Amino acid sequence: MSDLSFSERMRQLRQARGISLRGLARCTFYGKTYLHELETGVKPPTKAVAQRVDDALGAEGELVALTAAGPSIGRRGFVIAAGLAAALPHTLLVHGRRVGAATPRQIAERTARLRRLDNYLGGADTHDLYAAEVHSTTQLIKDGSYSEATGRQLLAVLAEQAQLAGWAAFDAGQHSDADRLYRTSLAAARDADNPPLIGNALAFLAYQQLDLGKPATATAAASCDAADTATPGVRALLNLRAGWAYAVTGDAALTQQHLDQGTACLAGHDDRPEPDWVWWVDRVEGDIMAGRCWAVLNRPLRAIPVLERALAGFDDTQARDKSLYLSWLADAYLDANEVEQACATASVVARLAAGVGSIRPGQRLFEILGRLEPHAALPCVVELRSLASEMPTHHRLSSTPNSGSR
């Protein structure tokens, strides 16, 4: 067996056979960008992905065996290369137990770098790393000595980190961990007297409640109220998320109200800097959230144009988010009785989600397959079912109606 990693051996075999990434994409039905990420070690292959690439390259089981050997070194290298090796509390102490005034800013900058990983990796890939950061900062707060102002700043950073770790747990289907981390975040944000972070913690809890089939509109509304004087980006995010909570309950009027408020905030400006945790909130995100809301409200004529427009420029490297957003577009096509178009869109969901460390795209895909039961004999549905059956088993968990939340 080769001493090379999966990514190295895959590239070696592909080049030896004179196959381009584009050609390999045609053979495997995976995106060229995703295959490039496999070759560079940015993303690890699942067994199903490794088998298909192995077959396409005639590797006779070698690539599959390399996958079975354990997690990809490339993915670990990707994290380390980004400067994100696990922190230890004592390395941040100035003298003895003393925490310097600059320490909270240093941790916040590090957390900002960590947050960018969520664009490319699922919660199953990032949860342990994010949870280690929460533990590190918790120990620093517990064991360190610092001024009152520094203490508040440390609590605010802890609130951010707990939200990030809670989100990763949610994405990986670890709901009890997510709930605990969100509540840790809420307590830290309150102790830090940080209204934007209080609002965001409540918004995350509302998403958690929705996913568990519990009432969430009161929590979502409270999130907006808690941060009603926050920066425009924060208010935009919280209102868009509140719109989603009302959409899931079927309240079109309040959905529209919060979407309108969120859109207005996106166009607003003031002199205060936005917190890093809303860096990704822009007009495209506003369109996607609006499209998803109208999709869940069964309003395809409103959902389809806005989702198609927003997703037209969405990069395949953001595979988890793109697959989730496409799943709502597939739902909207079904509501419009465009079964073939829904199947074509859902097929892209399956291909994008194959290597993602998140249970949610798989949950959404199997919800769509359930809706396609009346059309089971159509060739496009048969093909989609075959494609879905090849997805990794952990993507095919029992689903809940609202598992597409971001």
mmCIF file of C-alpha atoms in Angstrom:
data_model
loop_
_atom_site.group_PDB
_atom_site.id
_atom_site.type_symbol
_atom_site.label_atom_id
_atom_site.label_comp_id
_atom_site.label_asym_id
_atom_site.label_seq_id
_atom_site.Cartn_x
_atom_site.Cartn_y
_atom_site.Cartn_z
ATOM 1 C CA MET A 1 0.000 0.000 0.000
ATOM 2 C CA SER A 2 1.175 3.547 -0.707
ATOM 3 C CA ASP A 3 2.687 5.612 2.124
ATOM 4 C CA LEU A 4 1.004 8.667 0.656
ATOM 5 C CA SER A 5 -2.141 10.254 2.090
ATOM 6 C CA PHE A 6 -5.473 9.914 0.284
ATOM 7 C CA SER A 7 -5.159 13.411 -1.199
ATOM 8 C CA GLU A 8 -1.612 12.848 -2.440
ATOM 9 C CA ARG A 9 -2.367 9.435 -3.923
ATOM 10 C CA MET A 10 -5.567 10.669 -5.565
ATOM 11 C CA ARG A 11 -3.668 13.478 -7.303
ATOM 12 C CA GLN A 12 -0.870 11.103 -8.308
ATOM 13 C CA LEU A 13 -3.287 8.580 -9.842
ATOM 14 C CA ARG A 14 -5.325 11.243 -11.633
ATOM 15 C CA GLN A 15 -2.258 12.822 -13.204
ATOM 16 C CA ALA A 16 -0.797 9.431 -14.147
ATOM 17 C CA ARG A 17 -3.978 8.604 -16.023
ATOM 18 C CA GLY A 18 -4.074 11.993 -17.752
ATOM 19 C CA ILE A 19 -7.470 12.920 -16.307
ATOM 20 C CA SER A 20 -8.247 16.547 -15.547
ATOM 21 C CA LEU A 21 -10.251 17.574 -12.493
ATOM 22 C CA ARG A 22 -13.057 18.550 -14.843
ATOM 23 C CA GLY A 23 -12.926 15.107 -16.443
ATOM 24 C CA LEU A 24 -12.944 13.419 -13.058
ATOM 25 C CA ALA A 25 -15.936 15.557 -12.090
ATOM 26 C CA ARG A 26 -17.831 14.223 -15.118
ATOM 27 C CA CYS A 27 -17.005 10.640 -14.146
ATOM 28 C CA THR A 28 -17.851 10.915 -10.450
ATOM 29 C CA PHE A 29 -20.676 13.483 -10.577
ATOM 30 C CA TYR A 30 -18.913 15.567 -7.918
ATOM 31 C CA GLY A 31 -18.050 19.213 -8.424
ATOM 32 C CA LYS A 32 -14.613 20.196 -9.707
ATOM 33 C CA THR A 33 -14.109 22.471 -6.682
ATOM 34 C CA TYR A 34 -14.973 19.688 -4.245
ATOM 35 C CA LEU A 35 -12.541 17.301 -5.958
ATOM 36 C CA HIS A 36 -9.824 19.954 -5.772
ATOM 37 C CA GLU A 37 -10.477 20.233 -2.014
ATOM 38 C CA LEU A 38 -10.060 16.453 -1.710
ATOM 39 C CA GLU A 39 -6.741 16.593 -3.562
ATOM 40 C CA THR A 40 -5.409 19.430 -1.441
ATOM 41 C CA GLY A 41 -6.591 17.886 1.845
ATOM 42 C CA VAL A 42 -8.928 20.758 2.669
ATOM 43 C CA LYS A 43 -11.798 18.277 2.974
ATOM 44 C CA PRO A 44 -11.612 14.608 3.955
ATOM 45 C CA PRO A 45 -13.323 11.979 1.796
ATOM 46 C CA THR A 46 -16.155 9.855 3.099
ATOM 47 C CA LYS A 47 -16.047 6.157 2.263
ATOM 48 C CA ALA A 48 -18.729 6.640 -0.393
ATOM 49 C CA VAL A 49 -16.762 9.458 -2.035
ATOM 50 C CA ALA A 50 -13.514 7.481 -1.855
ATOM 51 C CA GLN A 51 -15.193 4.487 -3.485
ATOM 52 C CA ARG A 52 -16.481 6.538 -6.397
ATOM 53 C CA VAL A 53 -13.127 8.260 -6.965
ATOM 54 C CA ASP A 54 -11.362 4.919 -6.570
ATOM 55 C CA ASP A 55 -13.586 3.386 -9.265
ATOM 56 C CA ALA A 56 -13.134 6.339 -11.625
ATOM 57 C CA LEU A 57 -9.333 6.216 -11.311
ATOM 58 C CA GLY A 58 -9.088 2.420 -11.386
ATOM 59 C CA ALA A 59 -7.299 2.380 -8.030
ATOM 60 C CA GLU A 60 -8.535 -1.147 -7.215
ATOM 61 C CA GLY A 61 -9.443 -0.298 -3.623
ATOM 62 C CA GLU A 62 -6.262 1.590 -2.738
ATOM 63 C CA LEU A 63 -7.987 4.932 -2.174
ATOM 64 C CA VAL A 64 -10.760 3.303 -0.149
ATOM 65 C CA ALA A 65 -8.131 1.643 2.055
ATOM 66 C CA LEU A 66 -6.403 4.978 2.626
ATOM 67 C CA THR A 67 -9.727 6.453 3.752
ATOM 68 C CA ALA A 68 -10.253 3.601 6.205
ATOM 69 C CA ALA A 69 -6.864 4.312 7.752
ATOM 70 C CA GLY A 70 -8.237 7.339 9.598
ATOM 71 C CA PRO A 71 -8.920 11.071 9.341
ATOM 72 C CA SER A 72 -7.161 12.939 6.594
ATOM 73 C CA ILE A 73 -3.878 14.534 7.607
ATOM 74 C CA GLY A 74 -4.662 17.202 5.062
ATOM 75 C CA ARG A 75 -7.651 18.459 6.993
ATOM 76 C CA ARG A 76 -5.598 18.684 10.180
ATOM 77 C CA GLY A 77 -2.895 20.442 8.212
ATOM 78 C CA PHE A 78 -5.445 22.893 6.868
ATOM 79 C CA VAL A 79 -6.423 23.893 10.397
ATOM 80 C CA ILE A 80 -2.832 24.166 11.597
ATOM 81 C CA ALA A 81 -1.838 26.166 8.523
ATOM 82 C CA ALA A 82 -4.511 28.681 9.405
ATOM 83 C CA GLY A 83 -2.765 29.254 12.743
ATOM 84 C CA LEU A 84 -5.487 27.555 14.764
ATOM 85 C CA ALA A 85 -3.692 24.995 16.934
ATOM 86 C CA ALA A 86 -5.448 24.533 20.292
ATOM 87 C CA ALA A 87 -4.777 27.266 22.844
ATOM 88 C CA LEU A 88 -3.754 26.685 26.459
ATOM 89 C CA PRO A 89 -4.871 29.168 29.134
ATOM 90 C CA HIS A 90 -1.439 29.502 30.770
ATOM 91 C CA THR A 91 0.109 30.738 27.519
ATOM 92 C CA LEU A 92 -2.093 33.819 27.731
ATOM 93 C CA LEU A 93 -1.176 34.792 31.283
ATOM 94 C CA VAL A 94 1.254 37.684 31.663
ATOM 95 C CA HIS A 95 2.839 37.011 35.066
ATOM 96 C CA GLY A 96 1.606 34.227 37.306
ATOM 97 C CA ARG A 97 -2.207 34.369 37.176
ATOM 98 C CA ARG A 98 -2.402 37.905 35.792
ATOM 99 C CA VAL A 99 -4.368 38.403 32.558
ATOM 100 C CA GLY A 100 -3.182 41.375 30.524
ATOM 101 C CA ALA A 101 -5.544 44.009 29.165
ATOM 102 C CA ALA A 102 -4.701 42.961 25.596
ATOM 103 C CA THR A 103 -5.590 39.291 26.135
ATOM 104 C CA PRO A 104 -9.342 39.506 25.358
ATOM 105 C CA ARG A 105 -8.582 41.182 22.030
ATOM 106 C CA GLN A 106 -6.035 38.481 21.187
ATOM 107 C CA ILE A 107 -8.559 35.735 21.927
ATOM 108 C CA ALA A 108 -11.255 37.584 19.964
ATOM 109 C CA GLU A 109 -8.975 37.813 16.920
ATOM 110 C CA ARG A 110 -8.237 34.118 17.193
ATOM 111 C CA THR A 111 -11.971 33.361 17.460
ATOM 112 C CA ALA A 112 -12.548 35.392 14.308
ATOM 113 C CA ARG A 113 -10.066 33.191 12.424
ATOM 114 C CA LEU A 114 -11.706 30.065 13.776
ATOM 115 C CA ARG A 115 -15.131 31.310 12.718
ATOM 116 C CA ARG A 116 -14.066 31.334 9.049
ATOM 117 C CA LEU A 117 -13.680 27.555 9.128
ATOM 118 C CA ASP A 118 -17.452 27.228 9.395
ATOM 119 C CA ASN A 119 -17.731 28.370 5.782
ATOM 120 C CA TYR A 120 -15.892 25.281 4.577
ATOM 121 C CA LEU A 121 -16.239 22.592 7.243
ATOM 122 C CA GLY A 122 -19.297 21.145 8.950
ATOM 123 C CA GLY A 123 -19.945 20.996 12.676
ATOM 124 C CA ALA A 124 -18.707 17.419 12.938
ATOM 125 C CA ASP A 125 -15.299 18.695 11.780
ATOM 126 C CA THR A 126 -15.134 21.825 13.938
ATOM 127 C CA HIS A 127 -17.027 21.030 17.143
ATOM 128 C CA ASP A 128 -14.075 19.624 19.139
ATOM 129 C CA LEU A 129 -11.864 22.543 18.154
ATOM 130 C CA TYR A 130 -14.495 25.136 19.066
ATOM 131 C CA ALA A 131 -15.338 23.359 22.332
ATOM 132 C CA ALA A 132 -11.650 23.358 23.292
ATOM 133 C CA GLU A 133 -11.605 27.141 22.881
ATOM 134 C CA VAL A 134 -14.615 27.471 25.187
ATOM 135 C CA HIS A 135 -12.867 25.340 27.790
ATOM 136 C CA SER A 136 -9.648 27.345 27.427
ATOM 137 C CA THR A 137 -11.355 30.703 27.988
ATOM 138 C CA THR A 138 -13.493 29.323 30.825
ATOM 139 C CA GLN A 139 -10.334 28.190 32.623
ATOM 140 C CA LEU A 140 -8.720 31.573 32.001
ATOM 141 C CA ILE A 141 -11.703 33.345 33.571
ATOM 142 C CA LYS A 142 -11.730 30.908 36.476
ATOM 143 C CA ASP A 143 -7.993 30.863 37.251
ATOM 144 C CA GLY A 144 -6.795 34.269 36.091
ATOM 145 C CA SER A 145 -6.563 37.612 37.834
ATOM 146 C CA TYR A 146 -7.789 40.683 35.950
ATOM 147 C CA SER A 147 -9.501 44.043 36.162
ATOM 148 C CA GLU A 148 -13.291 44.394 36.047
ATOM 149 C CA ALA A 149 -13.152 45.750 32.494
ATOM 150 C CA THR A 150 -10.942 42.894 31.307
ATOM 151 C CA GLY A 151 -13.271 40.433 33.013
ATOM 152 C CA ARG A 152 -16.276 41.760 31.073
ATOM 153 C CA GLN A 153 -14.320 41.513 27.836
ATOM 154 C CA LEU A 154 -13.339 37.912 28.603
ATOM 155 C CA LEU A 155 -16.984 37.040 29.293
ATOM 156 C CA ALA A 156 -17.990 38.581 25.962
ATOM 157 C CA VAL A 157 -15.390 36.479 24.147
ATOM 158 C CA LEU A 158 -16.617 33.386 25.992
ATOM 159 C CA ALA A 159 -20.168 34.183 24.875
ATOM 160 C CA GLU A 160 -18.975 34.343 21.252
ATOM 161 C CA GLN A 161 -17.029 31.116 21.543
ATOM 162 C CA ALA A 162 -19.910 29.253 23.166
ATOM 163 C CA GLN A 163 -22.230 30.381 20.361
ATOM 164 C CA LEU A 164 -19.741 29.116 17.792
ATOM 165 C CA ALA A 165 -19.298 25.771 19.554
ATOM 166 C CA GLY A 166 -23.045 25.476 20.091
ATOM 167 C CA TRP A 167 -23.644 26.069 16.400
ATOM 168 C CA ALA A 168 -21.150 23.337 15.497
ATOM 169 C CA ALA A 169 -22.864 20.931 17.900
ATOM 170 C CA PHE A 170 -26.242 21.798 16.366
ATOM 171 C CA ASP A 171 -24.850 21.249 12.867
ATOM 172 C CA ALA A 172 -23.510 17.844 13.909
ATOM 173 C CA GLY A 173 -26.849 16.833 15.452
ATOM 174 C CA GLN A 174 -25.616 17.025 19.058
ATOM 175 C CA HIS A 175 -28.617 18.912 20.387
ATOM 176 C CA SER A 176 -28.012 18.528 24.123
ATOM 177 C CA ASP A 177 -24.509 19.959 23.732
ATOM 178 C CA ALA A 178 -25.843 22.768 21.572
ATOM 179 C CA ASP A 179 -28.478 23.716 24.146
ATOM 180 C CA ARG A 180 -25.914 23.683 26.979
ATOM 181 C CA LEU A 181 -23.468 25.843 25.015
ATOM 182 C CA TYR A 182 -26.138 28.326 23.957
ATOM 183 C CA ARG A 183 -27.207 28.739 27.582
ATOM 184 C CA THR A 184 -23.578 29.148 28.625
ATOM 185 C CA SER A 185 -23.325 31.875 26.010
ATOM 186 C CA LEU A 186 -26.484 33.611 27.217
ATOM 187 C CA ALA A 187 -25.259 33.635 30.821
ATOM 188 C CA ALA A 188 -21.833 34.970 29.819
ATOM 189 C CA ALA A 189 -23.354 37.663 27.583
ATOM 190 C CA ARG A 190 -25.618 38.802 30.400
ATOM 191 C CA ASP A 191 -22.737 38.895 32.873
ATOM 192 C CA ALA A 192 -20.754 40.902 30.318
ATOM 193 C CA ASP A 193 -23.742 43.252 29.869
ATOM 194 C CA ASN A 194 -23.493 42.850 26.086
ATOM 195 C CA PRO A 195 -26.969 43.281 24.502
ATOM 196 C CA PRO A 196 -25.970 42.197 20.939
ATOM 197 C CA LEU A 197 -24.541 38.926 22.229
ATOM 198 C CA ILE A 198 -27.583 38.432 24.466
ATOM 199 C CA GLY A 199 -29.782 38.850 21.402
ATOM 200 C CA ASN A 200 -27.699 36.422 19.340
ATOM 201 C CA ALA A 201 -27.720 33.797 22.107
ATOM 202 C CA LEU A 202 -31.513 34.022 22.237
ATOM 203 C CA ALA A 203 -31.676 33.733 18.429
ATOM 204 C CA PHE A 204 -29.607 30.547 18.566
ATOM 205 C CA LEU A 205 -31.860 29.155 21.288
ATOM 206 C CA ALA A 206 -34.893 29.922 19.114
ATOM 207 C CA TYR A 207 -33.344 27.923 16.261
ATOM 208 C CA GLN A 208 -32.708 25.074 18.668
ATOM 209 C CA GLN A 209 -36.328 25.176 19.815
ATOM 210 C CA LEU A 210 -37.562 25.134 16.218
ATOM 211 C CA ASP A 211 -35.452 22.118 15.390
ATOM 212 C CA LEU A 212 -36.879 20.246 18.372
ATOM 213 C CA GLY A 213 -40.445 21.123 17.377
ATOM 214 C CA LYS A 214 -40.955 23.575 20.244
ATOM 215 C CA PRO A 215 -42.524 27.078 20.111
ATOM 216 C CA ALA A 216 -39.809 29.589 19.291
ATOM 217 C CA THR A 217 -41.403 32.862 18.197
ATOM 218 C CA ALA A 218 -41.336 34.377 21.701
ATOM 219 C CA THR A 219 -37.617 33.648 22.026
ATOM 220 C CA ALA A 220 -36.962 35.000 18.521
ATOM 221 C CA ALA A 221 -38.898 38.193 19.285
ATOM 222 C CA ALA A 222 -36.990 38.567 22.567
ATOM 223 C CA SER A 223 -33.709 38.307 20.643
ATOM 224 C CA CYS A 224 -34.686 41.345 18.548
ATOM 225 C CA ASP A 225 -35.849 43.282 21.597
ATOM 226 C CA ALA A 226 -32.638 42.547 23.507
ATOM 227 C CA ALA A 227 -30.506 44.116 20.775
ATOM 228 C CA ASP A 228 -32.816 46.845 19.505
ATOM 229 C CA THR A 229 -30.053 49.474 19.782
ATOM 230 C CA ALA A 230 -27.333 47.288 18.262
ATOM 231 C CA THR A 231 -25.495 47.951 15.001
ATOM 232 C CA PRO A 232 -27.419 47.535 11.722
ATOM 233 C CA GLY A 233 -25.734 44.228 10.888
ATOM 234 C CA VAL A 234 -26.721 42.688 14.219
ATOM 235 C CA ARG A 235 -30.306 43.896 13.948
ATOM 236 C CA ALA A 236 -30.478 42.638 10.371
ATOM 237 C CA LEU A 237 -29.341 39.142 11.399
ATOM 238 C CA LEU A 238 -31.719 38.904 14.349
ATOM 239 C CA ASN A 239 -34.719 40.123 12.368
ATOM 240 C CA LEU A 240 -34.011 37.736 9.499
ATOM 241 C CA ARG A 241 -33.789 34.867 11.970
ATOM 242 C CA ALA A 242 -37.000 35.969 13.648
ATOM 243 C CA GLY A 243 -38.653 35.991 10.220
ATOM 244 C CA TRP A 244 -37.659 32.347 9.835
ATOM 245 C CA ALA A 245 -39.204 31.461 13.209
ATOM 246 C CA TYR A 246 -42.512 33.039 12.176
ATOM 247 C CA ALA A 247 -42.367 31.385 8.749
ATOM 248 C CA VAL A 248 -42.045 27.942 10.309
ATOM 249 C CA THR A 249 -45.189 28.632 12.360
ATOM 250 C CA GLY A 250 -47.052 29.749 9.226
ATOM 251 C CA ASP A 251 -47.396 33.435 10.160
ATOM 252 C CA ALA A 252 -46.820 35.173 6.814
ATOM 253 C CA ALA A 253 -47.589 38.661 8.126
ATOM 254 C CA LEU A 254 -44.982 38.647 10.892
ATOM 255 C CA THR A 255 -42.549 36.877 8.585
ATOM 256 C CA GLN A 256 -42.871 39.745 6.116
ATOM 257 C CA GLN A 257 -42.541 42.319 8.906
ATOM 258 C CA HIS A 258 -39.249 40.914 10.172
ATOM 259 C CA LEU A 259 -37.874 40.338 6.687
ATOM 260 C CA ASP A 260 -38.638 43.964 5.852
ATOM 261 C CA GLN A 261 -36.940 45.136 9.044
ATOM 262 C CA GLY A 262 -33.921 42.966 8.325
ATOM 263 C CA THR A 263 -33.648 44.261 4.762
ATOM 264 C CA ALA A 264 -33.907 47.863 5.979
ATOM 265 C CA CYS A 265 -31.117 47.247 8.489
ATOM 266 C CA LEU A 266 -28.914 45.787 5.753
ATOM 267 C CA ALA A 267 -29.180 49.103 3.954
ATOM 268 C CA GLY A 268 -28.437 51.080 7.120
ATOM 269 C CA HIS A 269 -25.124 52.444 8.344
ATOM 270 C CA ASP A 270 -23.759 54.056 11.473
ATOM 271 C CA ASP A 271 -20.326 54.857 12.828
ATOM 272 C CA ARG A 272 -20.055 51.840 15.124
ATOM 273 C CA PRO A 273 -18.005 48.852 13.964
ATOM 274 C CA GLU A 274 -19.922 45.651 13.409
ATOM 275 C CA PRO A 275 -18.923 42.640 15.533
ATOM 276 C CA ASP A 276 -17.034 39.978 13.640
ATOM 277 C CA TRP A 277 -19.785 37.405 14.206
ATOM 278 C CA VAL A 278 -21.997 39.155 11.630
ATOM 279 C CA TRP A 279 -19.275 39.414 8.979
ATOM 280 C CA TRP A 280 -21.207 37.110 6.588
ATOM 281 C CA VAL A 281 -24.538 38.957 6.809
ATOM 282 C CA ASP A 282 -25.147 40.824 3.537
ATOM 283 C CA ARG A 283 -27.814 41.319 0.871
ATOM 284 C CA VAL A 284 -27.259 37.834 -0.539
ATOM 285 C CA GLU A 285 -27.846 36.334 2.904
ATOM 286 C CA GLY A 286 -30.967 38.471 3.211
ATOM 287 C CA ASP A 287 -32.255 37.161 -0.114
ATOM 288 C CA ILE A 288 -31.522 33.563 0.853
ATOM 289 C CA MET A 289 -33.314 33.921 4.167
ATOM 290 C CA ALA A 290 -36.304 35.532 2.458
ATOM 291 C CA GLY A 291 -36.414 32.790 -0.156
ATOM 292 C CA ARG A 292 -36.282 30.078 2.479
ATOM 293 C CA CYS A 293 -39.083 31.749 4.422
ATOM 294 C CA TRP A 294 -41.336 31.883 1.366
ATOM 295 C CA ALA A 295 -40.434 28.286 0.522
ATOM 296 C CA VAL A 296 -41.502 27.017 3.943
ATOM 297 C CA LEU A 297 -44.680 29.109 3.635
ATOM 298 C CA ASN A 298 -45.409 27.302 0.335
ATOM 299 C CA ARG A 299 -45.185 30.483 -1.736
ATOM 300 C CA PRO A 300 -43.083 29.256 -4.705
ATOM 301 C CA LEU A 301 -43.677 32.286 -6.914
ATOM 302 C CA ARG A 302 -41.978 34.410 -4.273
ATOM 303 C CA ALA A 303 -39.346 31.865 -3.224
ATOM 304 C CA ILE A 304 -38.002 30.657 -6.565
ATOM 305 C CA PRO A 305 -36.810 33.926 -8.162
ATOM 306 C CA VAL A 306 -35.039 35.177 -5.059
ATOM 307 C CA LEU A 307 -33.336 31.847 -4.338
ATOM 308 C CA GLU A 308 -32.265 31.365 -7.950
ATOM 309 C CA ARG A 309 -30.790 34.863 -8.029
ATOM 310 C CA ALA A 310 -28.966 34.495 -4.704
ATOM 311 C CA LEU A 311 -27.571 31.049 -5.446
ATOM 312 C CA ALA A 312 -26.375 31.873 -8.973
ATOM 313 C CA GLY A 313 -23.043 33.151 -7.657
ATOM 314 C CA PHE A 314 -22.745 30.878 -4.619
ATOM 315 C CA ASP A 315 -19.439 28.986 -4.597
ATOM 316 C CA ASP A 316 -19.356 25.180 -4.319
ATOM 317 C CA THR A 317 -16.618 25.446 -1.697
ATOM 318 C CA GLN A 318 -19.361 26.459 0.743
ATOM 319 C CA ALA A 319 -20.872 23.044 0.185
ATOM 320 C CA ARG A 320 -22.940 22.719 3.352
ATOM 321 C CA ASP A 321 -24.674 26.064 3.074
ATOM 322 C CA LYS A 322 -25.183 25.830 -0.669
ATOM 323 C CA SER A 323 -26.675 22.350 -0.394
ATOM 324 C CA LEU A 324 -29.051 23.501 2.347
ATOM 325 C CA TYR A 325 -30.165 26.567 0.421
ATOM 326 C CA LEU A 326 -30.672 24.510 -2.744
ATOM 327 C CA SER A 327 -32.866 22.141 -0.753
ATOM 328 C CA TRP A 328 -35.335 24.952 -0.127
ATOM 329 C CA LEU A 329 -35.260 25.797 -3.815
ATOM 330 C CA ALA A 330 -36.086 22.147 -4.571
ATOM 331 C CA ASP A 331 -39.022 22.382 -2.155
ATOM 332 C CA ALA A 332 -40.262 25.492 -3.923
ATOM 333 C CA TYR A 333 -40.031 23.755 -7.311
ATOM 334 C CA LEU A 334 -42.162 20.929 -5.910
ATOM 335 C CA ASP A 335 -44.750 23.426 -4.709
ATOM 336 C CA ALA A 336 -44.794 24.791 -8.255
ATOM 337 C CA ASN A 337 -45.270 21.210 -9.576
ATOM 338 C CA GLU A 338 -41.899 21.301 -11.339
ATOM 339 C CA VAL A 339 -40.902 17.765 -10.342
ATOM 340 C CA GLU A 340 -38.031 17.309 -12.795
ATOM 341 C CA GLN A 341 -36.478 20.635 -11.790
ATOM 342 C CA ALA A 342 -36.846 19.714 -8.129
ATOM 343 C CA CYS A 343 -35.058 16.411 -8.755
ATOM 344 C CA ALA A 344 -32.239 18.099 -10.653
ATOM 345 C CA THR A 345 -31.747 20.580 -7.819
ATOM 346 C CA ALA A 346 -31.913 17.871 -5.150
ATOM 347 C CA SER A 347 -29.274 15.897 -7.068
ATOM 348 C CA VAL A 348 -26.897 18.816 -6.654
ATOM 349 C CA VAL A 349 -27.751 18.836 -2.938
ATOM 350 C CA ALA A 350 -26.717 15.170 -2.704
ATOM 351 C CA ARG A 351 -23.445 15.683 -4.561
ATOM 352 C CA LEU A 352 -22.449 18.766 -2.593
ATOM 353 C CA ALA A 353 -23.380 17.219 0.749
ATOM 354 C CA ALA A 354 -21.478 13.975 0.246
ATOM 355 C CA GLY A 355 -18.282 15.186 1.915
ATOM 356 C CA VAL A 356 -19.775 17.593 4.461
ATOM 357 C CA GLY A 357 -19.513 16.995 8.222
ATOM 358 C CA SER A 358 -23.109 18.047 8.867
ATOM 359 C CA ILE A 359 -26.258 15.983 9.272
ATOM 360 C CA ARG A 360 -28.547 18.730 8.027
ATOM 361 C CA PRO A 361 -28.174 18.487 4.216
ATOM 362 C CA GLY A 362 -28.893 14.767 4.429
ATOM 363 C CA GLN A 363 -31.936 15.403 6.584
ATOM 364 C CA ARG A 364 -33.255 17.935 4.113
ATOM 365 C CA LEU A 365 -32.618 15.624 1.161
ATOM 366 C CA PHE A 366 -34.632 12.819 2.700
ATOM 367 C CA GLU A 367 -37.466 15.207 3.498
ATOM 368 C CA ILE A 368 -37.531 16.062 -0.212
ATOM 369 C CA LEU A 369 -37.512 12.374 -1.129
ATOM 370 C CA GLY A 370 -40.522 11.915 1.127
ATOM 371 C CA ARG A 371 -42.357 14.615 -0.794
ATOM 372 C CA LEU A 372 -41.461 12.864 -4.041
ATOM 373 C CA GLU A 373 -43.181 9.600 -3.061
ATOM 374 C CA PRO A 374 -46.221 10.297 -5.282
ATOM 375 C CA HIS A 375 -43.821 10.543 -8.243
ATOM 376 C CA ALA A 376 -41.710 7.480 -7.349
ATOM 377 C CA ALA A 377 -41.945 5.945 -10.819
ATOM 378 C CA LEU A 378 -40.451 8.938 -12.618
ATOM 379 C CA PRO A 379 -36.891 8.293 -13.879
ATOM 380 C CA CYS A 380 -35.575 11.456 -12.239
ATOM 381 C CA VAL A 381 -36.891 10.327 -8.854
ATOM 382 C CA VAL A 382 -35.426 6.834 -9.279
ATOM 383 C CA GLU A 383 -32.049 8.380 -10.135
ATOM 384 C CA LEU A 384 -32.210 10.739 -7.157
ATOM 385 C CA ARG A 385 -33.007 7.875 -4.786
ATOM 386 C CA SER A 386 -30.031 5.950 -6.114
ATOM 387 C CA LEU A 387 -27.763 8.952 -5.615
ATOM 388 C CA ALA A 388 -29.083 9.519 -2.086
ATOM 389 C CA SER A 389 -28.532 5.874 -1.154
ATOM 390 C CA GLU A 390 -24.815 6.346 -1.739
ATOM 391 C CA MET A 391 -24.546 9.154 0.795
ATOM 392 C CA PRO A 392 -22.735 8.358 4.064
ATOM 393 C CA THR A 393 -24.974 6.687 6.634
ATOM 394 C CA HIS A 394 -24.558 9.447 9.218
ATOM 395 C CA HIS A 395 -26.253 11.863 6.825
ATOM 396 C CA ARG A 396 -29.401 9.770 6.848
ATOM 397 C CA LEU A 397 -30.628 10.330 10.367
ATOM 398 C CA SER A 398 -34.251 10.844 11.275
ATOM 399 C CA SER A 399 -35.172 14.354 10.289
ATOM 400 C CA THR A 400 -37.213 17.138 11.774
ATOM 401 C CA PRO A 401 -39.288 19.597 9.747
ATOM 402 C CA ASN A 402 -36.969 22.544 10.347
ATOM 403 C CA SER A 403 -33.505 21.080 9.981
ATOM 404 C CA GLY A 404 -32.363 23.608 7.400
ATOM 405 C CA SER A 405 -31.711 26.483 9.787
ATOM 406 C CA ARG A 406 -28.484 28.369 9.627
#
